[in-house]
Tab-separated table of C-alpha atoms in Angstrom:
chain	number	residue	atom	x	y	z
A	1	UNK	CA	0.803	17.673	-0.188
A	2	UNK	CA	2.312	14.588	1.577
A	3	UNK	CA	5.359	13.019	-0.414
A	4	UNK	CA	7.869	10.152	0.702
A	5	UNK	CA	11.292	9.492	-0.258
A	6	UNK	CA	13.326	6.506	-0.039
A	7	UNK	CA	16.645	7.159	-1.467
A	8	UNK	CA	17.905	3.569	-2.169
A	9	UNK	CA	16.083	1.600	-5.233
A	10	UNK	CA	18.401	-1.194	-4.397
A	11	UNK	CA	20.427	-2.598	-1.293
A	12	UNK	CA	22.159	-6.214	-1.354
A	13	UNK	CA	23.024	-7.248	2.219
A	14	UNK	CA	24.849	-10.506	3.231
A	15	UNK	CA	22.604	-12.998	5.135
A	16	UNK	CA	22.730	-12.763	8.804
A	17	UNK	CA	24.082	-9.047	8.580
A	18	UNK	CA	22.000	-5.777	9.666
A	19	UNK	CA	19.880	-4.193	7.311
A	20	UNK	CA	18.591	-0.484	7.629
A	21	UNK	CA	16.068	1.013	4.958
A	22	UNK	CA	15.709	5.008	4.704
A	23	UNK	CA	12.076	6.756	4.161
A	24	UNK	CA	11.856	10.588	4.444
A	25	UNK	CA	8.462	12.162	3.859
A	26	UNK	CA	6.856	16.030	3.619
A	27	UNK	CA	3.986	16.378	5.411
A	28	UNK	CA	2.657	19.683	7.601
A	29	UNK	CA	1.233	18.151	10.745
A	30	UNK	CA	2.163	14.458	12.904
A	31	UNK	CA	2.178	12.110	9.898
A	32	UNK	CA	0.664	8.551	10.229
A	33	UNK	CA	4.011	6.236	8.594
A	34	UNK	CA	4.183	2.822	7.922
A	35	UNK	CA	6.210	0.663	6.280
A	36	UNK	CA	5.107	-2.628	4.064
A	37	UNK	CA	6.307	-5.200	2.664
A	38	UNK	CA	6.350	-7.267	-1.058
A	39	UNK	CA	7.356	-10.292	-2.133
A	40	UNK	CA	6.939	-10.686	-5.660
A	41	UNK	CA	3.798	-11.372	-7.000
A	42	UNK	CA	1.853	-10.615	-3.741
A	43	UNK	CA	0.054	-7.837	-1.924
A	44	UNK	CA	1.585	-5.728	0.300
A	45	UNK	CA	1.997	-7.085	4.119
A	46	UNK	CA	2.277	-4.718	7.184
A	47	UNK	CA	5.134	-4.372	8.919
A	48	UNK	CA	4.876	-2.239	11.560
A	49	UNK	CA	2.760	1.484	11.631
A	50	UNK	CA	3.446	4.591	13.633
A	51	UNK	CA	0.696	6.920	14.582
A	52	UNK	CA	2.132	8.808	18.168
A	53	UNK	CA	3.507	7.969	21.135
A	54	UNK	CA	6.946	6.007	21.811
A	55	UNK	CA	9.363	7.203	18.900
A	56	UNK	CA	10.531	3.634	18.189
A	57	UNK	CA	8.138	0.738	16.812
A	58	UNK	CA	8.519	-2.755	16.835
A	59	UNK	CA	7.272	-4.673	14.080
A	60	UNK	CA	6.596	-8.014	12.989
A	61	UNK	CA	9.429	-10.569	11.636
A	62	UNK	CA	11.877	-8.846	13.688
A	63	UNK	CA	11.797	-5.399	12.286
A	64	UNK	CA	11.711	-1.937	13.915
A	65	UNK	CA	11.642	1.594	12.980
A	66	UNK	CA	12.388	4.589	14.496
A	67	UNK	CA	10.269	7.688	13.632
A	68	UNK	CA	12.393	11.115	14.086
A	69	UNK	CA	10.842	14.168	13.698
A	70	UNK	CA	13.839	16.454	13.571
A	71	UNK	CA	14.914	14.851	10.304
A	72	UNK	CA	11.598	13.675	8.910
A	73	UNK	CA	12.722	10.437	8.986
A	74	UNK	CA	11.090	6.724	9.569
A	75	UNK	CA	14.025	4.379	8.347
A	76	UNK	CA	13.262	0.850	8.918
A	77	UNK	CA	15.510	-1.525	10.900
A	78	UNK	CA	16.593	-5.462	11.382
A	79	UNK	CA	19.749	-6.672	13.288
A	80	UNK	CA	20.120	-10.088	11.175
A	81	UNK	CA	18.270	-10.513	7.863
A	82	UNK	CA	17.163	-13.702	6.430
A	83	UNK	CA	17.341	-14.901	3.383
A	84	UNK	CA	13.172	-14.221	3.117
A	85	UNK	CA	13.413	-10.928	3.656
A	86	UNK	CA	14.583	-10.611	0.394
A	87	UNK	CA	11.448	-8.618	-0.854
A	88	UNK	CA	10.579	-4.848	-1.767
A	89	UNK	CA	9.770	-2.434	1.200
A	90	UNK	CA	7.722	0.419	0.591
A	91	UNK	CA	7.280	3.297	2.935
A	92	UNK	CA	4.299	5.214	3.664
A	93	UNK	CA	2.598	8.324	4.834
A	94	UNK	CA	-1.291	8.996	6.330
A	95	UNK	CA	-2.953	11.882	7.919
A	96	UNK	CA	-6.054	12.507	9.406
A	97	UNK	CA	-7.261	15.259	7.494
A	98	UNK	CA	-6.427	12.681	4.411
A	99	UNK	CA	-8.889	9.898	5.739
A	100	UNK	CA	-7.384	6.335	4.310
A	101	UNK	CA	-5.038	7.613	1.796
A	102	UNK	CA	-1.749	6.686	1.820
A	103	UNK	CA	1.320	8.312	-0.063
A	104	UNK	CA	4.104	5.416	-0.498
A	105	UNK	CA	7.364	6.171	-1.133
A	106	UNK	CA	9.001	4.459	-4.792
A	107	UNK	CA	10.309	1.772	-2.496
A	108	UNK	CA	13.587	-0.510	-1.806
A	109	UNK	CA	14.159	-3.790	-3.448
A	110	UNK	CA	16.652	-5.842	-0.921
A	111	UNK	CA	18.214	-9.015	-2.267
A	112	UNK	CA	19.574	-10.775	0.129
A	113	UNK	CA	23.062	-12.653	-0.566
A	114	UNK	CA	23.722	-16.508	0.878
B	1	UNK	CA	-10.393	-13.996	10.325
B	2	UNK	CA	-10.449	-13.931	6.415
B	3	UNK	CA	-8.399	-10.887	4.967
B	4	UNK	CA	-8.668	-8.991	2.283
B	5	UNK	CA	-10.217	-10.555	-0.736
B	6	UNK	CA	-9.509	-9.533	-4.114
B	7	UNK	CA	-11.246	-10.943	-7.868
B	8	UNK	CA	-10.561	-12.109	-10.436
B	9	UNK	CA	-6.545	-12.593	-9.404
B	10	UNK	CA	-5.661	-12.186	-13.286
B	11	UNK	CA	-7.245	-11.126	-16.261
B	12	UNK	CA	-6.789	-10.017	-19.795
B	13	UNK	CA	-9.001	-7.994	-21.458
B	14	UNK	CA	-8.690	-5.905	-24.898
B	15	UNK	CA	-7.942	-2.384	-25.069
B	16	UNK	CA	-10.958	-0.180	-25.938
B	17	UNK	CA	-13.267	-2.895	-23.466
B	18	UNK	CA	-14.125	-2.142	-19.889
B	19	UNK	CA	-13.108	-4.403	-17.103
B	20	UNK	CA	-14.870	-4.988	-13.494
B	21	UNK	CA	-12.478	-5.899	-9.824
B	22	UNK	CA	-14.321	-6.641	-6.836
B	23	UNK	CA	-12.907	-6.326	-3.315
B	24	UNK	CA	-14.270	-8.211	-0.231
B	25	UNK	CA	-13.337	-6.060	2.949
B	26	UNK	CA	-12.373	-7.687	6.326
B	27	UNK	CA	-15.469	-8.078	8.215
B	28	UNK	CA	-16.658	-5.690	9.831
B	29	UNK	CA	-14.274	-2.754	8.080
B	30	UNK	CA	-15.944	0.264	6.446
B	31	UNK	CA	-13.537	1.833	4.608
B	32	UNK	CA	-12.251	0.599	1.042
B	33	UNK	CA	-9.354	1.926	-0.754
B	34	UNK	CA	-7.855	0.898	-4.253
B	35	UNK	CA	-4.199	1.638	-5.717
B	36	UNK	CA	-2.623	1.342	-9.407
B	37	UNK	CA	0.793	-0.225	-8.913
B	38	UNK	CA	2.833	0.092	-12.122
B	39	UNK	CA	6.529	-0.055	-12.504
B	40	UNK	CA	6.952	3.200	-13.780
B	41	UNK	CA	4.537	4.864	-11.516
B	42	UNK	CA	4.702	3.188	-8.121
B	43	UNK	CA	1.691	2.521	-5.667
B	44	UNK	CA	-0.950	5.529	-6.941
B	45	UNK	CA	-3.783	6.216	-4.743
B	46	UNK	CA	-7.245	5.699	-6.607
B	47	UNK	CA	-10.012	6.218	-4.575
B	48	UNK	CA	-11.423	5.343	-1.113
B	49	UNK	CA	-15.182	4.502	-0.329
B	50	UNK	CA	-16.650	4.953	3.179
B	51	UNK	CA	-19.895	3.597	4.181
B	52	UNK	CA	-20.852	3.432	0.386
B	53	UNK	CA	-19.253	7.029	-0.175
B	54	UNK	CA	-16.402	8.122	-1.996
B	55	UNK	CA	-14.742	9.925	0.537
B	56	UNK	CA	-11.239	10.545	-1.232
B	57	UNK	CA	-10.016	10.325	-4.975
B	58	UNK	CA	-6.954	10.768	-6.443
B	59	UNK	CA	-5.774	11.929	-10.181
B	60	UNK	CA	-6.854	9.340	-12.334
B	61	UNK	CA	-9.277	9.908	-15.185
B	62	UNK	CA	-12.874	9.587	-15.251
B	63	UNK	CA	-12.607	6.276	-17.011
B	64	UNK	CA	-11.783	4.897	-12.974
B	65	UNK	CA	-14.298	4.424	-10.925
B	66	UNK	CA	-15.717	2.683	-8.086
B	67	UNK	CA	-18.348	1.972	-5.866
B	68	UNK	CA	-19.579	0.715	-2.163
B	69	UNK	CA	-22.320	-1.510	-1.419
B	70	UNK	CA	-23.958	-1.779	2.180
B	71	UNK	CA	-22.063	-5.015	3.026
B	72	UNK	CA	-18.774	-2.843	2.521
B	73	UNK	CA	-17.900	-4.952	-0.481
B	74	UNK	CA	-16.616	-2.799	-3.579
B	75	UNK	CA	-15.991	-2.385	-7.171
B	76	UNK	CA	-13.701	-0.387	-9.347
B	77	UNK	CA	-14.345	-0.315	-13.187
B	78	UNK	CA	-12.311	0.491	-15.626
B	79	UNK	CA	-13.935	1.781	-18.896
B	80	UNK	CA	-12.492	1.867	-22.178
B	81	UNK	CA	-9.356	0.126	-21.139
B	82	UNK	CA	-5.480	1.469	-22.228
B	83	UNK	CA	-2.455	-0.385	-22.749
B	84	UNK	CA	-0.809	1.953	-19.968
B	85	UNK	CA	-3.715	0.468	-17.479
B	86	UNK	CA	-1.882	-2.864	-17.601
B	87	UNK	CA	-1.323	-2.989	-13.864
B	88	UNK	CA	-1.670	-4.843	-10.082
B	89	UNK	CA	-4.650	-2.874	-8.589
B	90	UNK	CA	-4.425	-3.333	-4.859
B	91	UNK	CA	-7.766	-3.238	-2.806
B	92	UNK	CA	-7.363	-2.007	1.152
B	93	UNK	CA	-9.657	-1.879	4.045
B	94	UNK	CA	-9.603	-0.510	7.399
B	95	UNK	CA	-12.322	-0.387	10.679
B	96	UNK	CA	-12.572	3.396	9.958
B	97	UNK	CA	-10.148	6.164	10.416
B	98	UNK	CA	-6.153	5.887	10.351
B	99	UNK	CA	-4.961	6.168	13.435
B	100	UNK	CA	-8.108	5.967	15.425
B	101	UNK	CA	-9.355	2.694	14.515
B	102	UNK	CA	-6.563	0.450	13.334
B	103	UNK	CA	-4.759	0.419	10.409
B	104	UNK	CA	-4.847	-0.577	7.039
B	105	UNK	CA	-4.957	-4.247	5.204
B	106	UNK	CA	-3.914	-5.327	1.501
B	107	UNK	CA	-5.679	-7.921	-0.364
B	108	UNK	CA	-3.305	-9.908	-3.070
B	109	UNK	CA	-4.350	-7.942	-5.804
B	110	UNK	CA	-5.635	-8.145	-8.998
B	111	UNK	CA	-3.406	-8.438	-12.185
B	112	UNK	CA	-5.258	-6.765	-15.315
B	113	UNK	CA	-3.304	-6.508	-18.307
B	114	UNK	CA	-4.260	-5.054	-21.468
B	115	UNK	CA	-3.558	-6.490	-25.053
């Protein structure tokens, strides 16, 4: 069964300074990952998705995410947040054999200080 | 292109009644997936329709279910409605498969609580 993991419920990051999200997942075979994003009240809005090829992703609003195999890891990346990325990012895993089903991780509130 | 529509946005309904969302695809997307987001439970996977089949379900009860019509547009129903079903229920849709065809599209939701 497919599970993800992201191991911070809560990260507070200065405006303007980097901000790096972690996601870990189980899954057998090449994993489909994406992460989303949450502001409150709202649906969730795609950030960026990984499926195969080039390791690193680029994403929309600046964000990227590096998919590493070795450490079953897809942590998500930005080299100056805003103060509107102050949201809750959730992680999540696909598969072929699963058709549309995703598996999201419990996901990260970030708060982002002036 | 519209996205993902969702209805009714909020609603209240009694516990012990039955309650109705609709979801409106993208155009031309096939598949239709709903979720349970909860605060103790996360983002739960309910069931996905494809071409007016139910091609995945997760663990929920058989009080959830859904269906497809031919125009892709879908319903979940909720039947004899729980406090604990208070929730956001999130409606997806996608051209077909993960990873071959595209990827996969939230609507805003649809608030339901229970009293």
């Amino acid at each position: 069964a497919q599970s993800v993991t992201q191991p911070d419920i809560h990260i507070t990051v200065s405006e303007g300074a980097s901000l790096e999200l972690r996601c870990n997942y189980s899954y057998g075979a090449t994993p489909y990952l994406f992460w989303y994003v949450q502001s409150p009240g709202q649906g969730l809005q795609l950030l960026l998705k990984y499926f195969s090829g080039d390791t690193l992703v680029q994403g929309i609003k600046g964000f990227e995410a590096e998919f590493k195999r070795s450490q079953s890891s897809f942590n998500l990346r930005k080299p100056s947040v805003h103060w509107s990325d102050a949201a809750e990012y959730f992680c999540a895993v696909g598969a072929a054999a699963a058709g549309n089903k995703l598996t999201f991780g419990g996901g990260t509130r970030v708060l982002v200080k002036p | 292109k519209a996205g993902v529509t969702q209805t009714p946005r909020y609603l209240i309904k009694t516990r012990g009644q039955q309650v109705t969302l609709s979801c409106s695809p993208i155009s031309g997307h096939r598949s239709v997936s709903w979720y349970q987001q909860t605060p103790g439970q996360g983002l739960q996977f309910l069931f996905e329709y494809f071409s007016e089949t139910q091609r995945n379900k997760g663990n929920f009860p058989g009080r959830f279910s859904g269906r497809q019509f031919s125009n892709s547009r879908s319903e979940m129903n909720v039947s004899t409605l729980e406090l604990g079903d208070s929730a956001l229920y999130l409606c997806a849709s996608s051209l077909g498969q993960v990873g071959q065809e595209g990827h996969i599209y939230f609507g805003e939701g649809s608030w339901l609580t229970v009293v």
